[in-house]
Amino acid sequence: MGWGDLGAFGEPSKETPNLDQMASEGMLFLDFYTANPLCSPSRAALLTGRLPIRNGFYTTNAHARNAYTPQDIVGGIPDSELLLPELLKKAGYINKIIGKWHLGHRPQFHPLKHGFDEWFGSPNCHFGPYDNRELPNIPVYRDWEMIGRYYEDFKIDLKTGEANLTQIYLQEALDFISRQQASQQPFFLYWAIDATHAPVYASKHFLGTSQRGLYGDAVREIDDSVGKILKHLQKLGISENTFVFFTSDNGAALISAPKQGGSNGRFLCGKQTTFEGGMREPAIAWWPGHIPAGEVSHQLGNVMDLFTTSLSLAGLQPPSDRQIDGIDLLPAILQGRLIDRPIFYYRGNEMMAVRVGLYKAHYWTWSNSWEEYGKGIDFCPGQNVSGVTTHTQEEHTTLPLLFHLGRDPGEKYPLSFASAEYQGAMERISGVVQQHKETMVPGEPQLNVCDKAVMNWSPPGCEKLGKCLKPPKSDPKKCFWPH
């Protein structure tokens, strides 16, 4: 989902009344970022409070490549990483994940082995193979066991876009919240639904209701679901004791536009890139009785901050034995105090850019290759800027491309290298980058090796369903990451 997909962020058709109301009752973040322009690494960052380069969710197979956890990935979230639910257990929290895990699907990477008490959802996204013949369809789990597979037991109609998954995920959330309220136990709910990832879907009630096609239908259903969750908290009388945060794992995938892609507003490019459209996200904090209604924050935020902020809300300190990149946002949320901090834009093993204040310096630029571009794969359709959205990896470490995001949020006009403004801003940014590099100890890369033998052939529970498939002979290879 992109920055421009919500009415509160300027989407003109105003089809997100519940999220817009959430913003009007809480705090809107205008400068909130993901830790990576792709799904798996950003989710690993959210749950560990650490950059993907630290927690291992990157690849060294090629320079500056986006990588995630497809079915044949061998790696996953390392045992050495401490995840948010593991720490919240110390304060008596019951933790549930609903939806996409995407941090490794082999048994040792299972979410219930990393602090979650309950799980309903899938280890991967709902992408193909769709027919369960040559390759296995993605399984859906309830806790430790598979209860079916996408496109078989959990239908997604690729012709009409109809699927009831968001409604299933919504009911799971409402039921969990009700049970925790009845038992008077504190809880952490990670509602990580698949929508609006391609192939985009929506339930029958929402199909054809948006001015923005199937993608808009999916956004409307998400909006409706969030509204029902917030109303449920109010109905149960626990809204003032529940902190809710809405955001996305990466920018809208413009490559899927116009039929299945969203909007990143005025920002450049989209998912897969380290331009603003790929990493600046819609973000809303909601906590009645604590956050004054209608607040707008210019605090530079990141999904990693949700790790540290959640620990603070639970009265816990972050681990002291490792570098934590996320900061506690409560001073900004509750007191309006802006915290000076940089934002680092990583793509695989490379720091592509850094933001300090309103200045953003690009040390590397790359959207995707000329080969892909020639095949119609374009991460910046209709937005390409000569010398900026390059189709070869261009290094600018000697003279970074510098943009003032206040005057030029679309990153179209780099400042002159000779200007006093450029030299002054880069002097400050260079110090931040140097300090960052001195503290950087990369984790063991988890996204290097792929093997069809580790795919979801025979997940736990497949025997009961008669849905076990025979895996092929193991043949580990380097994963291929084209961009």
Short mmCIF file of C-alpha atoms in Angstrom, two decimals:
data_model
loop_
_atom_site.label_atom_id
_atom_site.label_comp_id
_atom_site.label_asym_id
_atom_site.label_seq_id
_atom_site.Cartn_x
_atom_site.Cartn_y
_atom_site.Cartn_z
CA MET A 1 0.00 0.00 0.00
CA GLY A 2 1.25 3.46 -0.84
CA TRP A 3 1.35 6.87 0.81
CA GLY A 4 -1.28 8.13 -1.63
CA ASP A 5 -3.83 5.34 -1.10
CA LEU A 6 -5.62 6.94 1.86
CA GLY A 7 -7.96 9.92 1.83
CA ALA A 8 -6.17 11.37 4.85
CA PHE A 9 -3.00 11.51 2.73
CA GLY A 10 -4.73 13.16 -0.22
CA GLU A 11 -6.27 10.32 -2.26
CA PRO A 12 -8.98 12.29 -4.12
CA SER A 13 -11.81 9.73 -4.26
CA LYS A 14 -11.92 9.59 -0.43
CA GLU A 15 -12.71 5.88 -0.23
CA THR A 16 -11.08 5.22 3.15
CA PRO A 17 -13.52 6.81 5.65
CA ASN A 18 -12.52 4.57 8.57
CA LEU A 19 -8.78 5.10 8.23
CA ASP A 20 -9.42 8.80 7.69
CA GLN A 21 -11.45 8.84 10.92
CA MET A 22 -8.69 6.93 12.67
CA ALA A 23 -6.32 9.71 11.61
CA SER A 24 -8.73 12.43 12.74
CA GLU A 25 -9.00 10.76 16.15
CA GLY A 26 -5.27 10.08 16.46
CA MET A 27 -1.95 11.07 14.93
CA LEU A 28 -0.97 11.11 11.26
CA PHE A 29 2.72 10.60 10.44
CA LEU A 30 3.81 12.37 7.26
CA ASP A 31 7.42 11.14 7.33
CA PHE A 32 7.20 7.46 8.23
CA TYR A 33 9.35 4.85 6.49
CA THR A 34 9.81 1.15 6.05
CA ALA A 35 13.27 -0.35 6.56
CA ASN A 36 13.40 -1.88 3.07
CA PRO A 37 11.38 -1.49 -0.15
CA LEU A 38 10.31 -5.15 -0.07
CA CYS A 39 8.07 -7.32 2.12
CA SER A 40 10.20 -9.88 4.00
CA PRO A 41 13.08 -7.60 5.06
CA SER A 42 10.74 -4.85 6.27
CA ARG A 43 8.75 -7.35 8.38
CA ALA A 44 11.96 -8.73 9.87
CA ALA A 45 12.95 -5.16 10.74
CA LEU A 46 9.58 -4.42 12.35
CA LEU A 47 9.74 -7.47 14.63
CA THR A 48 13.43 -7.13 15.58
CA GLY A 49 13.86 -3.35 15.66
CA ARG A 50 16.95 -3.84 13.50
CA LEU A 51 17.90 -3.08 9.92
CA PRO A 52 17.73 -6.10 7.59
CA ILE A 53 21.50 -5.86 7.06
CA ARG A 54 21.87 -6.58 10.79
CA ASN A 55 19.19 -9.27 11.22
CA GLY A 56 20.26 -11.23 8.13
CA PHE A 57 17.34 -10.50 5.81
CA TYR A 58 19.42 -9.61 2.77
CA THR A 59 21.48 -11.30 0.07
CA THR A 60 25.11 -11.11 -0.99
CA ASN A 61 24.53 -13.03 -4.23
CA ALA A 62 24.74 -9.75 -6.13
CA HIS A 63 25.15 -6.09 -5.25
CA ALA A 64 22.15 -4.11 -3.98
CA ARG A 65 19.55 -6.76 -4.79
CA ASN A 66 16.08 -6.98 -3.30
CA ALA A 67 15.44 -10.41 -1.79
CA TYR A 68 12.57 -11.99 0.14
CA THR A 69 11.36 -15.47 1.22
CA PRO A 70 9.83 -17.36 -1.71
CA GLN A 71 8.83 -21.01 -1.29
CA ASP A 72 12.27 -22.34 -2.14
CA ILE A 73 14.26 -20.15 0.27
CA VAL A 74 16.45 -22.12 2.66
CA GLY A 75 16.96 -19.37 5.24
CA GLY A 76 14.71 -17.46 7.60
CA ILE A 77 14.73 -15.42 10.80
CA PRO A 78 17.76 -16.57 12.85
CA ASP A 79 17.37 -17.92 16.39
CA SER A 80 19.89 -15.30 17.48
CA GLU A 81 17.39 -12.53 16.74
CA LEU A 82 15.01 -11.49 19.53
CA LEU A 83 11.53 -10.78 18.19
CA LEU A 84 9.03 -8.40 19.75
CA PRO A 85 6.58 -11.13 20.92
CA GLU A 86 9.41 -13.02 22.65
CA LEU A 87 10.13 -9.95 24.75
CA LEU A 88 6.48 -9.04 25.38
CA LYS A 89 5.98 -12.47 26.96
CA LYS A 90 8.09 -11.22 29.87
CA ALA A 91 5.32 -8.72 30.64
CA GLY A 92 2.59 -11.37 30.41
CA TYR A 93 1.39 -10.58 26.89
CA ILE A 94 -0.42 -13.12 24.71
CA ASN A 95 0.76 -12.71 21.11
CA LYS A 96 -1.01 -13.56 17.86
CA ILE A 97 -0.09 -13.14 14.21
CA ILE A 98 -2.85 -13.10 11.60
CA GLY A 99 -1.89 -13.21 7.94
CA LYS A 100 1.47 -13.33 6.21
CA TRP A 101 4.57 -14.38 8.18
CA HIS A 102 7.18 -14.18 5.38
CA LEU A 103 10.20 -14.75 7.65
CA GLY A 104 10.93 -18.33 6.60
CA HIS A 105 8.65 -21.34 6.23
CA ARG A 106 10.82 -24.23 7.42
CA PRO A 107 9.92 -25.61 10.90
CA GLN A 108 12.71 -23.80 12.75
CA PHE A 109 11.43 -20.45 11.49
CA HIS A 110 7.79 -20.98 12.53
CA PRO A 111 6.27 -17.92 14.30
CA LEU A 112 5.27 -20.01 17.34
CA LYS A 113 8.99 -20.70 17.83
CA HIS A 114 9.67 -16.96 17.92
CA GLY A 115 7.30 -15.74 20.61
CA PHE A 116 3.85 -15.92 19.07
CA ASP A 117 1.26 -17.97 20.96
CA GLU A 118 -1.20 -18.20 18.08
CA TRP A 119 -1.04 -18.03 14.30
CA PHE A 120 -3.64 -17.99 11.57
CA GLY A 121 -2.26 -17.34 8.12
CA SER A 122 0.42 -18.33 5.64
CA PRO A 123 4.21 -18.64 5.72
CA ASN A 124 4.52 -16.99 2.29
CA CYS A 125 2.37 -14.66 0.24
CA HIS A 126 -0.62 -15.85 -1.82
CA PHE A 127 1.26 -15.84 -5.11
CA GLY A 128 1.36 -18.94 -7.33
CA PRO A 129 1.71 -21.62 -8.55
CA TYR A 130 -2.12 -21.63 -8.40
CA ASP A 131 -2.58 -25.25 -9.59
CA ASN A 132 -0.65 -27.35 -7.00
CA ARG A 133 0.78 -29.65 -9.68
CA GLU A 134 4.43 -29.07 -10.49
CA LEU A 135 4.93 -26.91 -7.38
CA PRO A 136 2.93 -26.82 -4.13
CA ASN A 137 0.36 -24.16 -3.42
CA ILE A 138 1.01 -22.02 -0.34
CA PRO A 139 -0.37 -23.55 2.88
CA VAL A 140 -2.57 -21.79 5.43
CA TYR A 141 -1.83 -22.57 9.07
CA ARG A 142 -3.73 -22.54 12.32
CA ASP A 143 -1.02 -22.58 14.93
CA TRP A 144 1.29 -25.56 14.26
CA GLU A 145 -0.63 -27.26 11.46
CA MET A 146 -1.71 -26.61 7.90
CA ILE A 147 -5.49 -26.41 7.51
CA GLY A 148 -5.53 -26.03 3.73
CA ARG A 149 -3.86 -24.32 0.79
CA TYR A 150 -4.49 -21.15 -1.19
CA TYR A 151 -6.44 -21.66 -4.43
CA GLU A 152 -7.74 -25.04 -3.17
CA ASP A 153 -9.33 -24.67 0.26
CA PHE A 154 -8.92 -20.89 0.44
CA LYS A 155 -10.19 -19.76 -2.93
CA ILE A 156 -8.92 -16.78 -4.89
CA ASP A 157 -10.62 -16.28 -8.25
CA LEU A 158 -7.93 -14.92 -10.55
CA LYS A 159 -10.51 -13.90 -13.16
CA THR A 160 -12.86 -11.88 -10.95
CA GLY A 161 -10.52 -11.12 -8.04
CA GLU A 162 -13.01 -12.54 -5.55
CA ALA A 163 -11.66 -14.00 -2.30
CA ASN A 164 -12.96 -13.99 1.25
CA LEU A 165 -9.55 -13.95 2.93
CA THR A 166 -9.72 -10.45 4.41
CA GLN A 167 -13.07 -11.26 6.02
CA ILE A 168 -11.60 -14.45 7.48
CA TYR A 169 -8.63 -12.51 8.84
CA LEU A 170 -10.97 -9.85 10.26
CA GLN A 171 -13.05 -12.41 12.16
CA GLU A 172 -9.89 -14.00 13.55
CA ALA A 173 -8.86 -10.60 14.89
CA LEU A 174 -12.24 -9.82 16.46
CA ASP A 175 -12.42 -13.25 18.11
CA PHE A 176 -8.89 -12.97 19.52
CA ILE A 177 -9.53 -9.51 20.95
CA SER A 178 -12.78 -10.70 22.56
CA ARG A 179 -11.04 -13.68 24.17
CA GLN A 180 -8.23 -11.56 25.55
CA GLN A 181 -10.65 -8.98 26.94
CA ALA A 182 -12.68 -11.72 28.62
CA SER A 183 -9.57 -13.26 30.17
CA GLN A 184 -8.20 -9.84 31.19
CA GLN A 185 -4.85 -10.64 29.59
CA PRO A 186 -2.73 -8.04 27.81
CA PHE A 187 -2.25 -8.86 24.14
CA PHE A 188 -0.21 -8.07 21.06
CA LEU A 189 -1.99 -8.59 17.74
CA TYR A 190 0.06 -8.45 14.54
CA TRP A 191 -2.62 -8.18 11.81
CA ALA A 192 -0.48 -8.74 8.71
CA ILE A 193 -3.00 -9.44 5.95
CA ASP A 194 -2.05 -10.22 2.32
CA ALA A 195 -4.18 -7.54 0.64
CA THR A 196 -3.26 -5.41 -1.36
CA HIS A 197 -0.43 -7.59 -2.66
CA ALA A 198 -0.81 -8.90 -6.22
CA PRO A 199 -2.75 -10.87 -7.30
CA VAL A 200 -5.17 -8.39 -5.76
CA TYR A 201 -8.45 -9.67 -4.33
CA ALA A 202 -11.52 -8.50 -2.43
CA SER A 203 -14.62 -10.20 -1.05
CA LYS A 204 -17.82 -10.25 -3.10
CA HIS A 205 -19.42 -7.45 -1.07
CA PHE A 206 -16.61 -5.04 -2.06
CA LEU A 207 -16.03 -6.02 -5.69
CA GLY A 208 -16.86 -3.19 -8.07
CA THR A 209 -17.46 -0.62 -5.32
CA SER A 210 -14.38 1.56 -5.87
CA GLN A 211 -13.55 4.20 -8.46
CA ARG A 212 -10.04 2.72 -8.48
CA GLY A 213 -10.76 -0.77 -9.80
CA LEU A 214 -9.95 -4.03 -8.04
CA TYR A 215 -7.08 -2.47 -6.10
CA GLY A 216 -9.43 0.20 -4.79
CA ASP A 217 -11.93 -2.52 -3.84
CA ALA A 218 -9.22 -4.19 -1.76
CA VAL A 219 -8.29 -0.90 -0.09
CA ARG A 220 -11.95 -0.28 0.74
CA GLU A 221 -12.20 -3.71 2.37
CA ILE A 222 -9.07 -3.10 4.44
CA ASP A 223 -10.50 0.26 5.49
CA ASP A 224 -13.78 -1.34 6.50
CA SER A 225 -11.95 -4.04 8.47
CA VAL A 226 -9.80 -1.55 10.38
CA GLY A 227 -12.95 0.41 11.23
CA LYS A 228 -14.59 -2.73 12.62
CA ILE A 229 -11.54 -3.58 14.73
CA LEU A 230 -11.46 -0.08 16.24
CA LYS A 231 -15.20 -0.13 16.92
CA HIS A 232 -14.81 -3.56 18.55
CA LEU A 233 -12.18 -2.18 20.92
CA GLN A 234 -14.53 0.67 21.82
CA LYS A 235 -17.49 -1.67 22.30
CA LEU A 236 -15.45 -3.85 24.68
CA GLY A 237 -14.37 -0.77 26.63
CA ILE A 238 -10.65 -1.31 26.08
CA SER A 239 -9.84 1.33 23.45
CA GLU A 240 -8.14 3.60 25.99
CA ASN A 241 -5.91 0.69 27.02
CA THR A 242 -5.01 -0.33 23.47
CA PHE A 243 -2.40 1.30 21.26
CA VAL A 244 -3.13 0.77 17.54
CA PHE A 245 -0.76 1.56 14.68
CA PHE A 246 -1.54 1.27 10.96
CA THR A 247 1.14 1.24 8.28
CA SER A 248 2.50 -0.71 5.28
CA ASP A 249 5.60 -2.83 4.62
CA ASN A 250 6.58 -1.05 1.40
CA GLY A 251 5.28 1.44 -1.13
CA ALA A 252 2.65 0.63 -3.71
CA ALA A 253 3.86 -1.61 -6.55
CA LEU A 254 3.59 0.72 -9.53
CA ILE A 255 4.71 -2.16 -11.73
CA SER A 256 1.23 -3.65 -11.15
CA ALA A 257 -0.58 -0.44 -12.14
CA PRO A 258 -3.09 0.53 -13.27
CA LYS A 259 -5.25 -2.55 -12.60
CA GLN A 260 -3.50 -3.92 -9.50
CA GLY A 261 -1.26 -1.08 -8.35
CA GLY A 262 -1.79 1.72 -5.88
CA SER A 263 -0.59 5.29 -5.43
CA ASN A 264 2.50 6.70 -3.76
CA GLY A 265 1.16 10.23 -4.03
CA ARG A 266 3.69 12.85 -5.05
CA PHE A 267 6.67 10.61 -4.35
CA LEU A 268 9.00 9.06 -6.92
CA CYS A 269 8.72 5.42 -8.04
CA GLY A 270 7.41 2.58 -5.91
CA LYS A 271 8.01 -0.80 -4.31
CA GLN A 272 11.47 -2.30 -4.94
CA THR A 273 13.17 1.13 -5.05
CA THR A 274 14.81 3.33 -2.42
CA PHE A 275 13.18 6.46 -3.79
CA GLU A 276 10.51 7.98 -1.56
CA GLY A 277 7.66 6.13 -3.28
CA GLY A 278 9.22 2.81 -2.38
CA MET A 279 9.83 3.46 1.30
CA ARG A 280 7.71 6.33 2.66
CA GLU A 281 4.50 4.84 4.06
CA PRO A 282 1.08 5.88 5.30
CA ALA A 283 1.14 5.70 9.10
CA ILE A 284 -1.48 6.41 11.77
CA ALA A 285 -1.29 6.05 15.57
CA TRP A 286 -4.56 5.71 17.52
CA TRP A 287 -4.92 5.67 21.30
CA PRO A 288 -8.06 7.39 22.61
CA GLY A 289 -7.58 9.30 25.82
CA HIS A 290 -3.83 9.55 25.27
CA ILE A 291 -3.22 10.89 21.76
CA PRO A 292 -5.09 14.18 21.19
CA ALA A 293 -7.42 14.02 18.20
CA GLY A 294 -6.28 15.37 14.86
CA GLU A 295 -2.55 15.48 15.51
CA VAL A 296 -0.07 15.56 12.62
CA SER A 297 3.55 14.62 13.26
CA HIS A 298 6.66 15.45 11.24
CA GLN A 299 8.73 13.03 13.29
CA LEU A 300 10.95 10.86 11.10
CA GLY A 301 9.64 7.38 11.89
CA ASN A 302 10.42 3.85 10.79
CA VAL A 303 8.71 0.47 11.16
CA MET A 304 11.63 -0.53 13.42
CA ASP A 305 10.39 2.06 15.92
CA LEU A 306 7.28 -0.05 16.53
CA PHE A 307 9.56 -2.63 18.20
CA THR A 308 11.05 -0.16 20.67
CA THR A 309 7.82 1.79 21.17
CA SER A 310 5.86 -1.38 21.92
CA LEU A 311 8.42 -2.43 24.51
CA SER A 312 8.17 1.00 26.10
CA LEU A 313 4.37 0.72 26.25
CA ALA A 314 4.77 -2.63 28.02
CA GLY A 315 7.25 -1.19 30.52
CA LEU A 316 10.19 -3.08 29.01
CA GLN A 317 13.65 -2.04 27.87
CA PRO A 318 15.07 -3.07 24.49
CA PRO A 319 17.88 -5.66 24.51
CA SER A 320 21.23 -4.13 25.46
CA ASP A 321 23.41 -6.83 23.89
CA ARG A 322 22.85 -5.73 20.27
CA GLN A 323 22.44 -2.63 18.13
CA ILE A 324 18.77 -1.58 18.02
CA ASP A 325 17.89 0.80 15.19
CA GLY A 326 14.31 1.56 16.23
CA ILE A 327 13.64 4.45 18.60
CA ASP A 328 10.88 4.99 21.16
CA LEU A 329 8.28 7.22 19.49
CA LEU A 330 6.25 7.89 22.64
CA PRO A 331 7.86 11.31 23.31
CA ALA A 332 6.86 12.36 19.78
CA ILE A 333 3.38 10.81 20.06
CA LEU A 334 2.44 11.94 23.56
CA GLN A 335 4.47 15.13 24.00
CA GLY A 336 4.98 16.34 20.44
CA ARG A 337 8.74 16.30 20.97
CA LEU A 338 10.65 15.72 17.73
CA ILE A 339 13.59 13.33 18.01
CA ASP A 340 16.57 13.98 15.75
CA ARG A 341 17.44 10.77 13.90
CA PRO A 342 18.48 9.71 10.39
CA ILE A 343 16.69 7.36 8.00
CA PHE A 344 18.80 4.82 6.11
CA TYR A 345 17.59 3.42 2.80
CA TYR A 346 19.00 -0.05 2.18
CA ARG A 347 18.60 -2.29 -0.84
CA GLY A 348 20.10 -5.69 -0.11
CA ASN A 349 23.65 -5.30 1.15
CA GLU A 350 24.02 -1.66 0.10
CA MET A 351 23.12 1.60 1.81
CA MET A 352 21.62 3.43 -1.15
CA ALA A 353 20.63 6.70 0.53
CA VAL A 354 20.26 8.49 3.84
CA ARG A 355 17.91 11.21 5.05
CA VAL A 356 18.96 13.74 7.67
CA GLY A 357 16.38 16.41 8.41
CA LEU A 358 14.86 17.48 5.10
CA TYR A 359 17.90 16.46 3.07
CA LYS A 360 18.24 13.10 1.34
CA ALA A 361 21.55 11.99 -0.18
CA HIS A 362 21.67 9.18 -2.73
CA TYR A 363 24.97 7.27 -2.66
CA TRP A 364 23.71 4.79 -5.25
CA THR A 365 20.84 5.01 -7.72
CA TRP A 366 19.08 2.16 -9.52
CA SER A 367 15.48 1.41 -10.33
CA ASN A 368 15.84 -1.81 -12.35
CA SER A 369 17.93 -3.10 -15.26
CA TRP A 370 17.73 -2.08 -18.90
CA GLU A 371 17.02 -5.73 -19.71
CA GLU A 372 13.93 -5.72 -17.49
CA TYR A 373 12.93 -2.26 -18.64
CA GLY A 374 13.05 -3.47 -22.24
CA LYS A 375 10.60 -6.23 -21.31
CA GLY A 376 8.14 -3.70 -19.89
CA ILE A 377 9.15 -4.08 -16.23
CA ASP A 378 9.33 -0.56 -14.87
CA PHE A 379 9.31 0.40 -11.19
CA CYS A 380 8.79 4.07 -12.08
CA PRO A 381 6.21 4.08 -14.90
CA GLY A 382 5.69 7.57 -16.26
CA GLN A 383 8.03 9.00 -13.62
CA ASN A 384 11.54 8.25 -14.84
CA VAL A 385 13.95 11.14 -14.21
CA SER A 386 17.12 11.31 -16.29
CA GLY A 387 20.21 10.73 -14.17
CA VAL A 388 18.13 9.78 -11.11
CA THR A 389 16.00 6.70 -11.85
CA THR A 390 18.90 4.93 -13.52
CA HIS A 391 18.66 1.50 -15.19
CA THR A 392 22.26 0.69 -14.35
CA GLN A 393 23.67 0.79 -10.84
CA GLU A 394 25.24 4.23 -10.57
CA GLU A 395 27.63 5.04 -7.74
CA HIS A 396 27.59 8.55 -6.28
CA THR A 397 29.68 7.99 -3.15
CA THR A 398 32.13 10.77 -4.05
CA LEU A 399 29.42 13.33 -4.85
CA PRO A 400 26.03 12.04 -3.67
CA LEU A 401 22.88 13.28 -5.37
CA LEU A 402 21.26 15.56 -2.80
CA PHE A 403 17.59 16.54 -2.63
CA HIS A 404 15.68 18.87 -0.32
CA LEU A 405 12.51 16.87 0.33
CA GLY A 406 10.63 19.90 1.58
CA ARG A 407 11.00 21.78 -1.70
CA ASP A 408 11.32 18.72 -3.92
CA PRO A 409 9.47 15.71 -2.45
CA GLY A 410 9.45 14.05 -5.88
CA GLU A 411 13.28 13.89 -6.03
CA LYS A 412 13.46 15.49 -9.46
CA TYR A 413 15.97 18.32 -8.96
CA PRO A 414 19.28 17.46 -7.27
CA LEU A 415 21.06 20.38 -5.65
CA SER A 416 24.13 21.81 -7.34
CA PHE A 417 27.36 20.24 -6.09
CA ALA A 418 28.94 23.71 -6.02
CA SER A 419 26.26 25.34 -3.86
CA ALA A 420 26.86 26.30 -0.25
CA GLU A 421 23.62 24.51 0.64
CA TYR A 422 24.94 21.25 -0.81
CA GLN A 423 28.27 21.52 0.96
CA GLY A 424 26.73 22.39 4.31
CA ALA A 425 24.16 19.61 4.20
CA MET A 426 26.67 16.99 3.05
CA GLU A 427 29.07 17.90 5.83
CA ARG A 428 26.40 16.96 8.37
CA ILE A 429 25.22 13.88 6.45
CA SER A 430 28.77 12.56 5.99
CA GLY A 431 29.28 12.50 9.75
CA VAL A 432 26.05 10.55 10.24
CA VAL A 433 27.03 8.02 7.57
CA GLN A 434 30.52 7.58 9.02
CA GLN A 435 29.12 6.89 12.49
CA HIS A 436 26.60 4.44 11.03
CA LYS A 437 29.28 2.49 9.18
CA GLU A 438 31.45 2.29 12.30
CA THR A 439 28.65 0.51 14.19
CA MET A 440 27.57 -1.75 11.33
CA VAL A 441 28.12 -5.46 11.89
CA PRO A 442 26.18 -7.31 9.16
CA GLY A 443 24.32 -10.45 10.14
CA GLU A 444 24.75 -13.76 8.34
CA PRO A 445 22.78 -13.36 5.07
CA GLN A 446 19.68 -15.58 5.10
CA LEU A 447 18.49 -15.01 1.54
CA ASN A 448 21.34 -16.51 -0.49
CA VAL A 449 20.38 -20.17 -0.94
CA CYS A 450 17.30 -21.65 -2.63
CA ASP A 451 16.28 -25.31 -2.93
CA LYS A 452 13.03 -26.66 -4.36
CA ALA A 453 13.21 -29.54 -1.87
CA VAL A 454 12.39 -27.19 1.04
CA MET A 455 9.17 -25.86 -0.52
CA ASN A 456 5.79 -26.40 1.17
CA TRP A 457 5.42 -29.99 -0.08
CA SER A 458 4.46 -31.66 3.20
CA PRO A 459 3.77 -29.10 5.93
CA PRO A 460 2.75 -30.31 9.42
CA GLY A 461 -0.90 -31.39 9.30
CA CYS A 462 -0.86 -32.39 5.63
CA GLU A 463 -1.37 -36.06 6.57
CA LYS A 464 -4.75 -35.39 8.19
CA LEU A 465 -5.90 -33.55 5.08
CA GLY A 466 -4.45 -35.97 2.58
CA LYS A 467 -2.51 -33.07 1.05
CA CYS A 468 1.10 -34.19 1.43
CA LEU A 469 3.21 -33.95 -1.71
CA LYS A 470 6.49 -35.69 -2.48
CA PRO A 471 9.46 -33.32 -2.50
CA PRO A 472 12.18 -33.54 -5.15
CA LYS A 473 15.78 -34.40 -4.40
CA SER A 474 17.65 -31.62 -2.61
CA ASP A 475 19.62 -29.39 -4.97
CA PRO A 476 20.65 -26.16 -3.22
CA LYS A 477 21.66 -23.28 -5.45
CA LYS A 478 22.28 -19.57 -5.24
CA CYS A 479 18.98 -17.69 -5.35
CA PHE A 480 18.63 -15.46 -8.38
CA TRP A 481 17.59 -11.90 -7.53
CA PRO A 482 17.23 -9.83 -10.73
CA HIS A 483 16.68 -6.49 -9.07
#
